[in-house]
PDB file of C-alpha atoms in Angstrom:
ATOM      1  CA  MET A   1      -3.258 -52.741 -35.486  1.00 47.00           C
ATOM      2  CA  ALA A   2      -0.795 -52.249 -38.359  1.00 43.00           C
ATOM      3  CA  ALA A   3      -3.594 -52.567 -40.907  1.00 46.00           C
ATOM      4  CA  GLN A   4      -5.708 -50.011 -39.015  1.00 46.00           C
ATOM      5  CA  ALA A   5      -2.837 -47.537 -38.949  1.00 45.00           C
ATOM      6  CA  LEU A   6      -2.231 -48.061 -42.670  1.00 41.00           C
ATOM      7  CA  VAL A   7      -5.894 -47.419 -43.498  1.00 42.00           C
ATOM      8  CA  SER A   8      -5.968 -44.279 -41.336  1.00 48.00           C
ATOM      9  CA  SER A   9      -2.836 -42.937 -43.006  1.00 49.00           C
ATOM     10  CA  SER A  10      -4.261 -43.637 -46.471  1.00 49.00           C
ATOM     11  CA  LEU A  11      -7.523 -41.851 -45.669  1.00 45.00           C
ATOM     12  CA  THR A  12      -5.682 -38.819 -44.348  1.00 51.00           C
ATOM     13  CA  SER A  13      -3.483 -38.686 -47.456  1.00 53.00           C
ATOM     14  CA  SER A  14      -6.525 -38.983 -49.718  1.00 51.00           C
ATOM     15  CA  VAL A  15      -8.366 -36.174 -47.960  1.00 45.00           C
ATOM     16  CA  GLU A  16      -5.370 -33.855 -48.226  1.00 51.00           C
ATOM     17  CA  SER A  17      -4.940 -34.702 -51.932  1.00 50.00           C
ATOM     18  CA  ALA A  18      -8.601 -33.970 -52.602  1.00 46.00           C
ATOM     19  CA  ARG A  19      -8.385 -30.646 -50.790  1.00 49.00           C
ATOM     20  CA  HIS A  20      -5.332 -29.749 -52.883  1.00 48.00           C
ATOM     21  CA  LEU A  21      -7.076 -30.622 -56.149  1.00 44.00           C
ATOM     22  CA  LEU A  22     -10.196 -28.642 -55.225  1.00 43.00           C
ATOM     23  CA  GLY A  23      -8.139 -25.601 -54.281  1.00 44.00           C
ATOM     24  CA  ALA A  24      -9.123 -25.638 -50.629  1.00 44.00           C
ATOM     25  CA  ARG A  25      -6.856 -24.399 -47.895  1.00 46.00           C
ATOM     26  CA  PRO A  26      -4.984 -26.991 -45.888  1.00 48.00           C
ATOM     27  CA  ALA A  27      -6.564 -27.880 -42.614  1.00 47.00           C
ATOM     28  CA  ALA A  28      -5.227 -25.789 -39.774  1.00 46.00           C
ATOM     29  CA  PRO A  29      -5.299 -26.826 -36.149  1.00 48.00           C
ATOM     30  CA  SER A  30      -8.276 -25.408 -34.323  1.00 45.00           C
ATOM     31  CA  ARG A  31      -7.302 -22.543 -32.098  1.00 48.00           C
ATOM     32  CA  LYS A  32      -9.453 -20.384 -29.918  1.00 46.00           C
ATOM     33  CA  ALA A  33      -9.201 -16.708 -30.701  1.00 45.00           C
ATOM     34  CA  SER A  34      -7.868 -14.656 -27.822  1.00 45.00           C
ATOM     35  CA  PHE A  35      -8.599 -10.982 -27.396  1.00 42.00           C
ATOM     36  CA  VAL A  36      -6.565  -8.579 -25.296  1.00 43.00           C
ATOM     37  CA  VAL A  37      -8.382  -5.439 -24.226  1.00 42.00           C
ATOM     38  CA  ARG A  38      -6.104  -2.542 -23.401  1.00 45.00           C
ATOM     39  CA  ALA A  39      -7.211   0.765 -21.975  1.00 40.00           C
ATOM     40  CA  ALA A  40      -6.333   3.685 -24.172  1.00 44.00           C
ATOM     41  CA  SER A  41      -3.807   5.851 -22.377  1.00 44.00           C
ATOM     42  CA  THR A  42      -4.242   9.579 -22.838  1.00 43.00           C
ATOM     43  CA  PRO A  43      -0.891  11.379 -22.936  1.00 45.00           C
ATOM     44  CA  PRO A  44      -0.551  14.215 -20.450  1.00 46.00           C
ATOM     45  CA  VAL A  45      -1.266  17.659 -21.785  1.00 44.00           C
ATOM     46  CA  LYS A  46       1.970  19.604 -21.827  1.00 49.00           C
ATOM     47  CA  GLN A  47       2.106  23.260 -21.028  1.00 50.00           C
ATOM     48  CA  GLY A  48       2.953  25.497 -23.941  1.00 51.00           C
ATOM     49  CA  SER A  49       6.437  26.488 -24.907  1.00 55.00           C
ATOM     50  CA  ASP A  50       5.668  29.951 -23.560  1.00 65.00           C
ATOM     51  CA  ARG A  51       5.052  28.622 -20.045  1.00 69.00           C
ATOM     52  CA  GLN A  52       6.389  30.564 -17.091  1.00 74.00           C
ATOM     53  CA  LEU A  53       9.833  29.442 -15.914  1.00 76.00           C
ATOM     54  CA  TRP A  54      11.423  29.794 -12.474  1.00 69.00           C
ATOM     55  CA  PHE A  55      15.245  29.842 -12.695  1.00 71.00           C
ATOM     56  CA  ALA A  56      15.158  27.027 -15.206  1.00 74.00           C
ATOM     57  CA  SER A  57      18.362  25.775 -16.806  1.00 73.00           C
ATOM     58  CA  LYS A  58      18.924  24.162 -20.176  1.00 74.00           C
ATOM     59  CA  GLN A  59      19.515  20.839 -18.460  1.00 71.00           C
ATOM     60  CA  SER A  60      16.357  20.995 -16.368  1.00 73.00           C
ATOM     61  CA  LEU A  61      14.253  21.791 -19.430  1.00 73.00           C
ATOM     62  CA  THR A  62      15.432  18.574 -21.069  1.00 74.00           C
ATOM     63  CA  TYR A  63      13.446  16.468 -18.585  1.00 74.00           C
ATOM     64  CA  LEU A  64      10.958  18.974 -17.140  1.00 73.00           C
ATOM     65  CA  ASP A  65       8.840  19.382 -20.243  1.00 73.00           C
ATOM     66  CA  GLY A  66       5.737  20.860 -18.630  1.00 70.00           C
ATOM     67  CA  SER A  67       3.711  17.654 -18.648  1.00 74.00           C
ATOM     68  CA  LEU A  68       3.273  17.796 -14.859  1.00 77.00           C
ATOM     69  CA  PRO A  69       1.052  20.432 -13.212  1.00 78.00           C
ATOM     70  CA  GLY A  70       3.040  23.269 -11.692  1.00 77.00           C
ATOM     71  CA  ASP A  71       6.185  22.432 -13.659  1.00 78.00           C
ATOM     72  CA  PHE A  72       8.134  25.660 -14.129  1.00 79.00           C
ATOM     73  CA  GLY A  73      11.488  24.041 -14.859  1.00 74.00           C
ATOM     74  CA  PHE A  74      12.798  24.738 -11.335  1.00 78.00           C
ATOM     75  CA  ASP A  75      15.179  21.968 -10.249  1.00 78.00           C
ATOM     76  CA  PRO A  76      18.445  23.499  -8.954  1.00 72.00           C
ATOM     77  CA  LEU A  77      19.475  20.311  -7.132  1.00 73.00           C
ATOM     78  CA  GLY A  78      18.776  18.057 -10.091  1.00 71.00           C
ATOM     79  CA  LEU A  79      16.555  15.740  -8.077  1.00 71.00           C
ATOM     80  CA  SER A  80      14.596  14.778 -11.178  1.00 72.00           C
ATOM     81  CA  ASP A  81      17.551  14.691 -13.561  1.00 72.00           C
ATOM     82  CA  PRO A  82      17.919  11.114 -14.871  1.00 71.00           C
ATOM     83  CA  GLU A  83      21.427  11.837 -16.191  1.00 70.00           C
ATOM     84  CA  GLY A  84      22.934  13.657 -13.216  1.00 64.00           C
ATOM     85  CA  THR A  85      23.584  12.744  -9.609  1.00 56.00           C
ATOM     86  CA  GLY A  86      19.870  13.046  -8.891  1.00 57.00           C
ATOM     87  CA  GLY A  87      17.110  11.160 -10.585  1.00 58.00           C
ATOM     88  CA  PHE A  88      16.864   8.641  -7.765  1.00 66.00           C
ATOM     89  CA  ILE A  89      13.119   9.294  -7.548  1.00 70.00           C
ATOM     90  CA  GLU A  90      10.728   9.229 -10.480  1.00 73.00           C
ATOM     91  CA  PRO A  91       9.506  12.784 -11.259  1.00 73.00           C
ATOM     92  CA  ARG A  92       5.848  11.783 -11.152  1.00 77.00           C
ATOM     93  CA  TRP A  93       6.331  10.340  -7.675  1.00 79.00           C
ATOM     94  CA  LEU A  94       7.915  13.615  -6.541  1.00 80.00           C
ATOM     95  CA  ALA A  95       4.978  15.543  -7.991  1.00 82.00           C
ATOM     96  CA  TYR A  96       2.547  13.186  -6.256  1.00 83.00           C
ATOM     97  CA  GLY A  97       4.325  13.668  -2.928  1.00 85.00           C
ATOM     98  CA  GLU A  98       4.229  17.434  -3.373  1.00 88.00           C
ATOM     99  CA  ILE A  99       0.471  17.341  -3.924  1.00 89.00           C
ATOM    100  CA  ILE A 100      -0.142  15.189  -0.837  1.00 89.00           C
ATOM    101  CA  ASN A 101       2.064  17.385   1.363  1.00 93.00           C
ATOM    102  CA  GLY A 102       0.395  20.463  -0.077  1.00 93.00           C
ATOM    103  CA  ARG A 103      -3.048  19.116   0.804  1.00 91.00           C
ATOM    104  CA  PHE A 104      -2.021  18.412   4.379  1.00 92.00           C
ATOM    105  CA  ALA A 105      -0.382  21.838   4.565  1.00 94.00           C
ATOM    106  CA  MET A 106      -3.598  23.510   3.420  1.00 95.00           C
ATOM    107  CA  LEU A 107      -5.514  21.695   6.148  1.00 92.00           C
ATOM    108  CA  GLY A 108      -2.793  22.463   8.689  1.00 92.00           C
ATOM    109  CA  ALA A 109      -2.600  26.149   7.807  1.00 94.00           C
ATOM    110  CA  VAL A 110      -6.318  26.542   8.445  1.00 94.00           C
ATOM    111  CA  GLY A 111      -6.384  24.252  11.477  1.00 91.00           C
ATOM    112  CA  SER A 112      -3.464  26.021  13.141  1.00 91.00           C
ATOM    113  CA  ILE A 113      -5.042  29.455  13.033  1.00 93.00           C
ATOM    114  CA  ALA A 114      -8.703  28.473  13.487  1.00 92.00           C
ATOM    115  CA  PRO A 115      -8.601  28.005  17.320  1.00 90.00           C
ATOM    116  CA  GLU A 116      -7.125  31.484  17.757  1.00 91.00           C
ATOM    117  CA  ILE A 117      -9.777  33.101  15.576  1.00 93.00           C
ATOM    118  CA  LEU A 118     -12.635  31.172  17.173  1.00 92.00           C
ATOM    119  CA  GLY A 119     -11.291  31.955  20.647  1.00 90.00           C
ATOM    120  CA  LYS A 120     -11.023  35.676  19.944  1.00 90.00           C
ATOM    121  CA  ALA A 121     -14.598  35.605  18.646  1.00 90.00           C
ATOM    122  CA  GLY A 122     -15.779  33.819  21.806  1.00 87.00           C
ATOM    123  CA  LEU A 123     -17.053  30.790  19.904  1.00 89.00           C
ATOM    124  CA  ILE A 124     -14.960  28.235  21.811  1.00 85.00           C
ATOM    125  CA  PRO A 125     -13.851  28.087  25.466  1.00 83.00           C
ATOM    126  CA  PRO A 126     -10.666  30.009  26.323  1.00 81.00           C
ATOM    127  CA  GLU A 127      -8.906  26.853  27.527  1.00 77.00           C
ATOM    128  CA  THR A 128      -9.133  25.410  24.011  1.00 80.00           C
ATOM    129  CA  ALA A 129      -8.349  28.644  22.153  1.00 82.00           C
ATOM    130  CA  LEU A 130      -4.598  28.103  22.339  1.00 83.00           C
ATOM    131  CA  PRO A 131      -1.879  28.788  19.771  1.00 87.00           C
ATOM    132  CA  TRP A 132      -1.051  25.771  17.678  1.00 87.00           C
ATOM    133  CA  PHE A 133       2.412  25.269  19.205  1.00 86.00           C
ATOM    134  CA  ARG A 134       1.005  24.984  22.739  1.00 82.00           C
ATOM    135  CA  THR A 135      -1.529  22.257  22.048  1.00 76.00           C
ATOM    136  CA  GLY A 136       1.095  19.570  21.525  1.00 65.00           C
ATOM    137  CA  VAL A 137       2.595  19.917  25.007  1.00 58.00           C
ATOM    138  CA  ILE A 138      -0.691  19.261  26.804  1.00 54.00           C
ATOM    139  CA  PRO A 139      -0.811  15.689  28.181  1.00 54.00           C
ATOM    140  CA  PRO A 140      -3.667  13.380  27.127  1.00 53.00           C
ATOM    141  CA  ALA A 141      -5.464  14.059  30.411  1.00 49.00           C
ATOM    142  CA  GLY A 142      -5.025  17.816  30.094  1.00 52.00           C
ATOM    143  CA  THR A 143      -7.490  20.666  30.218  1.00 54.00           C
ATOM    144  CA  TYR A 144      -9.364  19.872  27.024  1.00 59.00           C
ATOM    145  CA  ASN A 145     -13.025  19.057  27.516  1.00 65.00           C
ATOM    146  CA  TYR A 146     -14.576  17.781  24.315  1.00 68.00           C
ATOM    147  CA  TRP A 147     -17.784  15.854  23.637  1.00 72.00           C
ATOM    148  CA  ALA A 148     -15.980  12.512  24.035  1.00 77.00           C
ATOM    149  CA  ASP A 149     -12.974  11.102  25.859  1.00 80.00           C
ATOM    150  CA  ASN A 150      -9.540  11.089  24.285  1.00 78.00           C
ATOM    151  CA  TYR A 151      -9.591   7.398  23.378  1.00 87.00           C
ATOM    152  CA  THR A 152     -12.880   7.757  21.511  1.00 89.00           C
ATOM    153  CA  LEU A 153     -11.560  10.788  19.675  1.00 85.00           C
ATOM    154  CA  PHE A 154      -8.401   8.888  18.755  1.00 88.00           C
ATOM    155  CA  VAL A 155     -10.343   5.952  17.316  1.00 93.00           C
ATOM    156  CA  LEU A 156     -12.653   8.312  15.433  1.00 92.00           C
ATOM    157  CA  GLU A 157      -9.715  10.226  14.000  1.00 89.00           C
ATOM    158  CA  MET A 158      -8.033   7.006  12.892  1.00 92.00           C
ATOM    159  CA  ALA A 159     -11.243   5.884  11.187  1.00 93.00           C
ATOM    160  CA  LEU A 160     -11.680   9.190   9.375  1.00 90.00           C
ATOM    161  CA  MET A 161      -8.042   9.338   8.311  1.00 87.00           C
ATOM    162  CA  GLY A 162      -8.188   5.708   7.223  1.00 88.00           C
ATOM    163  CA  PHE A 163     -11.173   6.462   5.024  1.00 87.00           C
ATOM    164  CA  ALA A 164      -9.399   9.495   3.550  1.00 80.00           C
ATOM    165  CA  GLU A 165      -6.235   7.492   2.854  1.00 78.00           C
ATOM    166  CA  HIS A 166      -8.300   4.700   1.312  1.00 80.00           C
ATOM    167  CA  ARG A 167      -9.970   7.183  -1.014  1.00 74.00           C
ATOM    168  CA  ARG A 168      -6.620   8.742  -1.849  1.00 69.00           C
ATOM    169  CA  PHE A 169      -5.237   5.459  -3.138  1.00 71.00           C
ATOM    170  CA  GLN A 170      -8.321   4.712  -5.202  1.00 69.00           C
ATOM    171  CA  ASP A 171      -8.557   5.580  -8.850  1.00 54.00           C
ATOM    172  CA  TRP A 172     -11.745   7.575  -9.098  1.00 51.00           C
ATOM    173  CA  ALA A 173     -13.501   7.272 -12.413  1.00 52.00           C
ATOM    174  CA  LYS A 174     -15.399  10.521 -11.892  1.00 58.00           C
ATOM    175  CA  PRO A 175     -13.554  12.949  -9.606  1.00 57.00           C
ATOM    176  CA  GLY A 176     -16.399  15.447  -9.838  1.00 59.00           C
ATOM    177  CA  PHE A 177     -14.415  18.438 -11.054  1.00 62.00           C
ATOM    178  CA  GLY A 178     -12.813  19.283 -14.329  1.00 57.00           C
ATOM    179  CA  LYS A 179     -15.556  18.584 -16.838  1.00 66.00           C
ATOM    180  CA  ASP A 180     -13.138  18.996 -19.714  1.00 74.00           C
ATOM    181  CA  GLU A 181      -9.408  18.724 -20.288  1.00 76.00           C
ATOM    182  CA  LYS A 182      -8.685  22.437 -19.957  1.00 79.00           C
ATOM    183  CA  SER A 183     -10.617  22.923 -16.709  1.00 80.00           C
ATOM    184  CA  MET A 184      -8.982  19.836 -15.193  1.00 80.00           C
ATOM    185  CA  LYS A 185      -5.560  21.213 -16.140  1.00 81.00           C
ATOM    186  CA  ASP A 186      -6.384  24.573 -14.535  1.00 84.00           C
ATOM    187  CA  LEU A 187      -7.653  22.927 -11.340  1.00 85.00           C
ATOM    188  CA  LYS A 188      -4.516  20.798 -11.030  1.00 85.00           C
ATOM    189  CA  LEU A 189      -2.326  23.879 -11.416  1.00 86.00           C
ATOM    190  CA  LYS A 190      -4.343  25.819  -8.828  1.00 90.00           C
ATOM    191  CA  GLU A 191      -4.074  22.939  -6.363  1.00 90.00           C
ATOM    192  CA  VAL A 192      -0.295  22.807  -6.708  1.00 90.00           C
ATOM    193  CA  LYS A 193       0.035  26.583  -6.302  1.00 91.00           C
ATOM    194  CA  ASN A 194      -2.226  26.686  -3.236  1.00 94.00           C
ATOM    195  CA  GLY A 195      -0.405  23.714  -1.736  1.00 94.00           C
ATOM    196  CA  ARG A 196       2.978  25.385  -2.173  1.00 93.00           C
ATOM    197  CA  LEU A 197       1.640  28.579  -0.632  1.00 95.00           C
ATOM    198  CA  ALA A 198       0.266  26.611   2.325  1.00 96.00           C
ATOM    199  CA  MET A 199       3.612  24.877   2.889  1.00 96.00           C
ATOM    200  CA  LEU A 200       5.303  28.282   2.994  1.00 95.00           C
ATOM    201  CA  ALA A 201       2.621  29.440   5.444  1.00 95.00           C
ATOM    202  CA  ILE A 202       3.402  26.514   7.760  1.00 94.00           C
ATOM    203  CA  VAL A 203       7.092  27.465   7.697  1.00 94.00           C
ATOM    204  CA  GLY A 204       6.061  31.039   8.499  1.00 92.00           C
ATOM    205  CA  TYR A 205       4.020  29.801  11.466  1.00 93.00           C
ATOM    206  CA  PHE A 206       7.099  28.049  12.843  1.00 92.00           C
ATOM    207  CA  ILE A 207       9.300  31.128  12.446  1.00 90.00           C
ATOM    208  CA  GLN A 208       6.681  33.400  14.023  1.00 89.00           C
ATOM    209  CA  ALA A 209       6.320  31.075  16.990  1.00 89.00           C
ATOM    210  CA  LEU A 210      10.081  30.941  17.559  1.00 88.00           C
ATOM    211  CA  VAL A 211      10.578  34.699  17.232  1.00 88.00           C
ATOM    212  CA  THR A 212       7.461  36.210  18.821  1.00 89.00           C
ATOM    213  CA  GLY A 213       6.171  33.422  21.059  1.00 88.00           C
ATOM    214  CA  VAL A 214       2.543  34.012  20.003  1.00 90.00           C
ATOM    215  CA  GLY A 215       0.268  32.596  17.361  1.00 91.00           C
ATOM    216  CA  PRO A 216      -0.075  33.832  13.775  1.00 92.00           C
ATOM    217  CA  TYR A 217      -3.467  35.457  14.338  1.00 93.00           C
ATOM    218  CA  GLN A 218      -2.177  37.397  17.338  1.00 92.00           C
ATOM    219  CA  ASN A 219       0.799  38.488  15.228  1.00 91.00           C
ATOM    220  CA  LEU A 220      -1.625  39.838  12.655  1.00 92.00           C
ATOM    221  CA  LEU A 221      -3.647  41.720  15.272  1.00 93.00           C
ATOM    222  CA  ASP A 222      -0.494  43.236  16.771  1.00 92.00           C
ATOM    223  CA  HIS A 223       0.717  44.346  13.355  1.00 91.00           C
ATOM    224  CA  LEU A 224      -2.624  45.928  12.459  1.00 93.00           C
ATOM    225  CA  ALA A 225      -2.731  47.748  15.803  1.00 93.00           C
ATOM    226  CA  ASP A 226       0.816  49.141  15.497  1.00 92.00           C
ATOM    227  CA  PRO A 227       2.395  48.503  12.083  1.00 91.00           C
ATOM    228  CA  VAL A 228       5.459  50.631  12.822  1.00 90.00           C
ATOM    229  CA  ASN A 229       6.593  48.758  15.922  1.00 88.00           C
ATOM    230  CA  ASN A 230       5.234  45.306  15.016  1.00 86.00           C
ATOM    231  CA  ASN A 231       6.587  44.108  11.711  1.00 86.00           C
ATOM    232  CA  ILE A 232       9.131  41.690  10.356  1.00 84.00           C
ATOM    233  CA  LEU A 233      12.032  44.136  10.759  1.00 84.00           C
ATOM    234  CA  THR A 234      11.317  44.972  14.406  1.00 84.00           C
ATOM    235  CA  ASN A 235      10.708  41.328  15.338  1.00 80.00           C
ATOM    236  CA  LEU A 236      13.839  39.938  13.718  1.00 76.00           C
ATOM    237  CA  LYS A 237      16.285  41.432  16.185  1.00 68.00           C
ATOM    238  CA  PHE A 238      19.189  39.151  16.953  1.00 52.00           C
ATOM    239  CA  HIS A 239      20.994  40.523  19.973  1.00 41.00           C
TER     240      HIS A 239
END
């Protein structure tokens, strides 16, 4: 065994000496090459320095740089300020939540007024053409008469909403709109603006219901019929 080890050591030393004399590189341990593929991240396109600002402060402009759609530097409470008392939520998460709430508000603004309009046009039965604030007080076995029972409608609604939520969490490779960077930027800004407008509309629906006791479409008809006596000033009377 000792002789075998001595011979092996001598052969190894001879090979290394020969490689050194011939100018060859020393033998390196074989290693498999590893490749790491990383997706190229495209930085967000910032709005120009001449972007429109809404009551922006010097502090808010230090972290609201216009990289998010609909960013006008408006942050009076400092919720996105990483240096102040706010900053407890990441700004992109706040922007994402605003978009989701805006989308639901856009659907809600249309869905709240649609039964009134369809009822006035005679396209749906009168018992279903109710103001939005009255539909929630009807028990499950109420006066509604749809094409299916309430349990079937509930399961169907859960399935449709589940599919929508599943799609919302997916990262779509081809959204279908915004063929270039500029058009995608414009569409994102329009979505944020329409969502904010819809959220204000929902708040207006609540105030109208509390003050007038009728739906928003009926408020519009009353105002068009008699603008002098049916307007915001005549309705907001606090006795």
